[in-house]
Amino acid sequence: MLRGVVLGIDRWLRRRLAIYEFTDDARCLFRIAWEKADREVLISDGTRIAPGEPLVEVHLWNEHLPLLPNRGNDLAWAARAARLTEHSLRLLAAHVQTDPALRDIRAVHGRMALPAPNAGESSFALARRLGFDVRPSDGGAAARFRKFWNNVHLWLLIWVFNPGRFRSRRHKVLKWSWFDLWMSRDALLARHGSPVAPGAHRRG
């Protein structure tokens, strides 16, 4: 019963945020949405994003995430997740290259939740190796309120989609910290453009 409610809320949020699937590839870990920058951002390659500028916002495709073993993280799971993330970025690069609606998009943005900075070093290292800038999300009362409800949503999604991870971390998720991930369009295409053929795996 509760699982059905969680799935219903997740579907409603996807519609509310206009999150869509840009590929039919079952190995893709991402859905995307249009978003506007809420502040000025200088990405490490020199790309400056103005407040209100349109972005591609990356969201996890929960149903496609590899299940965490009951014993928790292991090297095989981490390696598979890294390969799927890299594959997903190649698909995203191909989509950005071939979709005329994304011609003027200059950056990709996402958010990542981690238990603590020191506990997330491997995730930070992977994100940076893939070309993302990783930065703490802004503070403030509004941000703390948003973080709390984001963590509640995350807690429920982990319970539904990745119970192995839930069993090992169910008492800690509400305290996780959120980080912003930024990558310029130029960096995305330089690092991940091709070998996916233009138009491959596109939903249409």
Coordinates of C-alpha atoms in Angstrom, one line a residue:
M1 CA 0.0 0.0 0.0
L2 CA 2.6 2.5 1.1
R3 CA 4.9 1.5 -1.8
G4 CA 2.0 2.4 -4.2
V5 CA 1.6 5.8 -2.5
V6 CA 5.3 6.5 -2.8
L7 CA 5.3 5.6 -6.5
G8 CA 2.3 7.7 -7.1
I9 CA 3.9 10.7 -5.4
D10 CA 7.1 10.1 -7.5
R11 CA 5.0 10.1 -10.7
W12 CA 3.2 13.2 -9.7
L13 CA 6.5 15.0 -8.9
R14 CA 7.9 14.0 -12.3
R15 CA 4.8 15.5 -14.0
R16 CA 4.9 18.6 -11.8
L17 CA 8.6 19.2 -12.6
A18 CA 8.2 18.2 -16.3
I19 CA 10.9 15.5 -15.9
Y20 CA 11.1 13.4 -19.0
E21 CA 12.8 10.4 -20.5
F22 CA 15.1 11.3 -23.3
T23 CA 16.1 7.8 -24.3
D24 CA 14.7 4.2 -24.4
D25 CA 18.0 2.7 -23.3
A26 CA 17.3 0.5 -20.2
R27 CA 20.9 1.2 -19.0
C28 CA 20.4 5.0 -18.8
L29 CA 20.4 6.2 -15.2
F30 CA 19.1 9.7 -16.0
R31 CA 15.9 11.5 -16.8
I32 CA 16.1 15.3 -17.5
A33 CA 14.1 18.5 -17.2
W34 CA 14.3 22.1 -18.1
E35 CA 15.4 24.3 -15.2
K36 CA 16.5 27.9 -14.8
A37 CA 19.6 28.9 -12.8
D38 CA 18.6 30.4 -9.5
R39 CA 21.9 32.3 -9.2
E40 CA 25.1 33.2 -11.1
V41 CA 27.5 30.3 -11.4
L42 CA 31.0 30.2 -12.6
I43 CA 31.9 26.7 -13.8
S44 CA 35.6 25.6 -13.5
D45 CA 36.2 25.7 -17.3
G46 CA 35.2 29.4 -17.3
T47 CA 31.6 29.1 -18.4
R48 CA 29.5 31.7 -16.6
I49 CA 25.8 31.0 -16.1
A50 CA 23.6 34.0 -15.5
P51 CA 20.6 33.9 -13.1
G52 CA 17.5 32.7 -15.0
E53 CA 19.5 31.1 -17.7
P54 CA 18.0 27.8 -18.9
L55 CA 19.7 24.5 -17.9
V56 CA 19.4 20.8 -18.4
E57 CA 18.5 19.4 -15.0
V58 CA 19.6 15.8 -14.5
H59 CA 17.5 13.5 -12.3
L60 CA 18.1 9.8 -11.4
W61 CA 15.9 7.3 -13.2
N62 CA 15.2 5.3 -10.0
E63 CA 13.8 2.2 -11.8
H64 CA 17.1 1.8 -13.6
L65 CA 19.5 2.1 -10.7
P66 CA 21.4 -1.2 -10.0
L67 CA 20.2 -2.8 -6.8
L68 CA 22.6 -2.6 -3.9
P69 CA 23.5 -6.0 -2.4
N70 CA 22.0 -6.8 1.0
R71 CA 25.5 -6.6 2.5
G72 CA 25.8 -3.0 1.4
N73 CA 28.3 -1.4 -1.0
D74 CA 30.7 -3.7 -2.8
L75 CA 33.3 -3.1 -5.5
A76 CA 31.4 -4.9 -8.2
W77 CA 28.3 -2.7 -7.6
A78 CA 30.4 0.5 -7.5
A79 CA 32.1 -0.4 -10.7
R80 CA 28.8 -1.2 -12.4
A81 CA 27.2 2.0 -11.2
A82 CA 30.2 4.0 -12.5
R83 CA 30.0 2.3 -16.0
L84 CA 26.3 3.0 -16.2
T85 CA 26.8 6.7 -15.2
E86 CA 29.4 7.1 -17.9
H87 CA 27.1 5.5 -20.4
S88 CA 24.3 7.7 -19.4
L89 CA 26.4 10.8 -19.9
R90 CA 27.3 9.6 -23.4
L91 CA 23.6 9.3 -24.1
L92 CA 22.9 12.7 -22.7
A93 CA 25.7 14.3 -24.8
A94 CA 24.2 12.7 -27.9
H95 CA 20.8 14.1 -27.0
V96 CA 22.1 17.6 -26.3
Q97 CA 23.9 17.5 -29.7
T98 CA 20.9 16.4 -31.7
D99 CA 17.9 18.0 -30.1
P100 CA 17.3 21.5 -31.6
A101 CA 15.4 22.5 -28.4
L102 CA 18.7 22.2 -26.5
R103 CA 20.8 24.2 -28.9
D104 CA 21.3 27.1 -26.6
I105 CA 21.7 25.2 -23.3
R106 CA 25.2 25.9 -21.9
A107 CA 25.2 23.8 -18.8
V108 CA 24.0 20.7 -17.1
H109 CA 23.1 20.7 -13.4
G110 CA 22.2 18.0 -10.9
R111 CA 22.0 17.3 -7.2
M112 CA 23.7 14.5 -5.2
A113 CA 22.9 13.5 -1.6
L114 CA 25.7 12.0 0.5
P115 CA 26.0 11.0 4.2
A116 CA 28.9 13.4 4.9
P117 CA 31.8 14.9 3.0
N118 CA 34.3 12.3 4.2
A119 CA 31.9 9.4 3.6
G120 CA 31.3 10.5 0.0
E121 CA 34.9 10.9 -1.2
S122 CA 34.6 8.1 -3.7
S123 CA 31.4 9.7 -5.1
F124 CA 33.1 13.1 -5.3
A125 CA 36.0 11.5 -7.1
L126 CA 33.8 9.8 -9.6
A127 CA 31.7 12.9 -10.2
R128 CA 34.9 15.0 -10.8
R129 CA 36.4 12.3 -13.0
L130 CA 33.3 12.4 -15.2
G131 CA 33.7 16.2 -15.5
F132 CA 31.4 17.7 -12.9
D133 CA 32.1 20.5 -10.5
V134 CA 30.9 19.4 -7.0
R135 CA 29.8 22.2 -4.6
P136 CA 27.8 22.3 -1.4
S137 CA 24.3 23.4 -1.9
D138 CA 23.4 26.9 -0.6
G139 CA 22.4 27.3 3.0
G140 CA 19.7 29.4 4.5
A141 CA 16.3 28.6 6.1
A142 CA 14.6 28.0 2.8
A143 CA 17.4 25.7 1.7
R144 CA 17.3 23.8 5.0
F145 CA 13.5 23.3 4.6
R146 CA 13.9 22.1 1.0
K147 CA 16.8 19.7 2.2
F148 CA 14.6 18.2 4.8
W149 CA 11.8 17.3 2.4
N150 CA 14.2 16.2 -0.3
N151 CA 15.7 13.8 2.3
V152 CA 12.2 12.5 3.2
H153 CA 11.5 11.9 -0.5
L154 CA 15.0 10.3 -0.9
W155 CA 14.3 8.0 2.1
L156 CA 11.1 6.8 0.6
L157 CA 12.6 6.2 -2.8
I158 CA 15.5 4.2 -1.4
W159 CA 13.0 2.1 0.6
V160 CA 11.0 1.4 -2.6
F161 CA 13.8 1.1 -5.3
N162 CA 16.9 0.0 -3.4
P163 CA 16.0 -1.9 -0.2
G164 CA 19.5 -3.1 0.3
R165 CA 20.8 0.4 0.7
F166 CA 17.8 1.3 2.9
R167 CA 18.5 -1.5 5.4
S168 CA 22.1 -0.3 5.9
R169 CA 21.3 3.5 6.0
R170 CA 17.6 4.0 7.0
H171 CA 18.5 5.9 10.2
K172 CA 20.9 8.3 8.5
V173 CA 19.3 9.4 5.3
L174 CA 17.4 12.3 6.9
K175 CA 20.8 13.8 7.9
W176 CA 22.4 13.5 4.5
S177 CA 23.8 16.7 2.9
W178 CA 23.1 17.8 -0.7
F179 CA 25.7 18.9 -3.3
D180 CA 25.3 20.7 -6.6
L181 CA 26.8 19.1 -9.7
W182 CA 27.7 21.4 -12.6
M183 CA 29.1 20.7 -16.0
S184 CA 29.3 23.0 -19.0
R185 CA 27.9 21.9 -22.4
D186 CA 31.4 22.2 -23.8
A187 CA 32.8 19.9 -21.2
L188 CA 29.9 17.4 -21.6
L189 CA 30.4 17.2 -25.4
A190 CA 34.3 17.1 -25.1
R191 CA 34.3 14.3 -22.5
H192 CA 31.2 12.3 -23.5
G193 CA 30.2 13.2 -27.0
S194 CA 30.5 10.1 -29.3
P195 CA 30.9 7.2 -29.7
V196 CA 27.0 7.2 -29.4
A197 CA 25.8 7.9 -32.9
P198 CA 23.7 11.0 -33.4
G199 CA 20.0 10.2 -32.8
A200 CA 20.8 6.8 -31.2
H201 CA 18.4 5.7 -28.4
R202 CA 16.4 8.8 -28.7
R203 CA 12.8 8.7 -27.7
G204 CA 10.6 10.1 -30.3

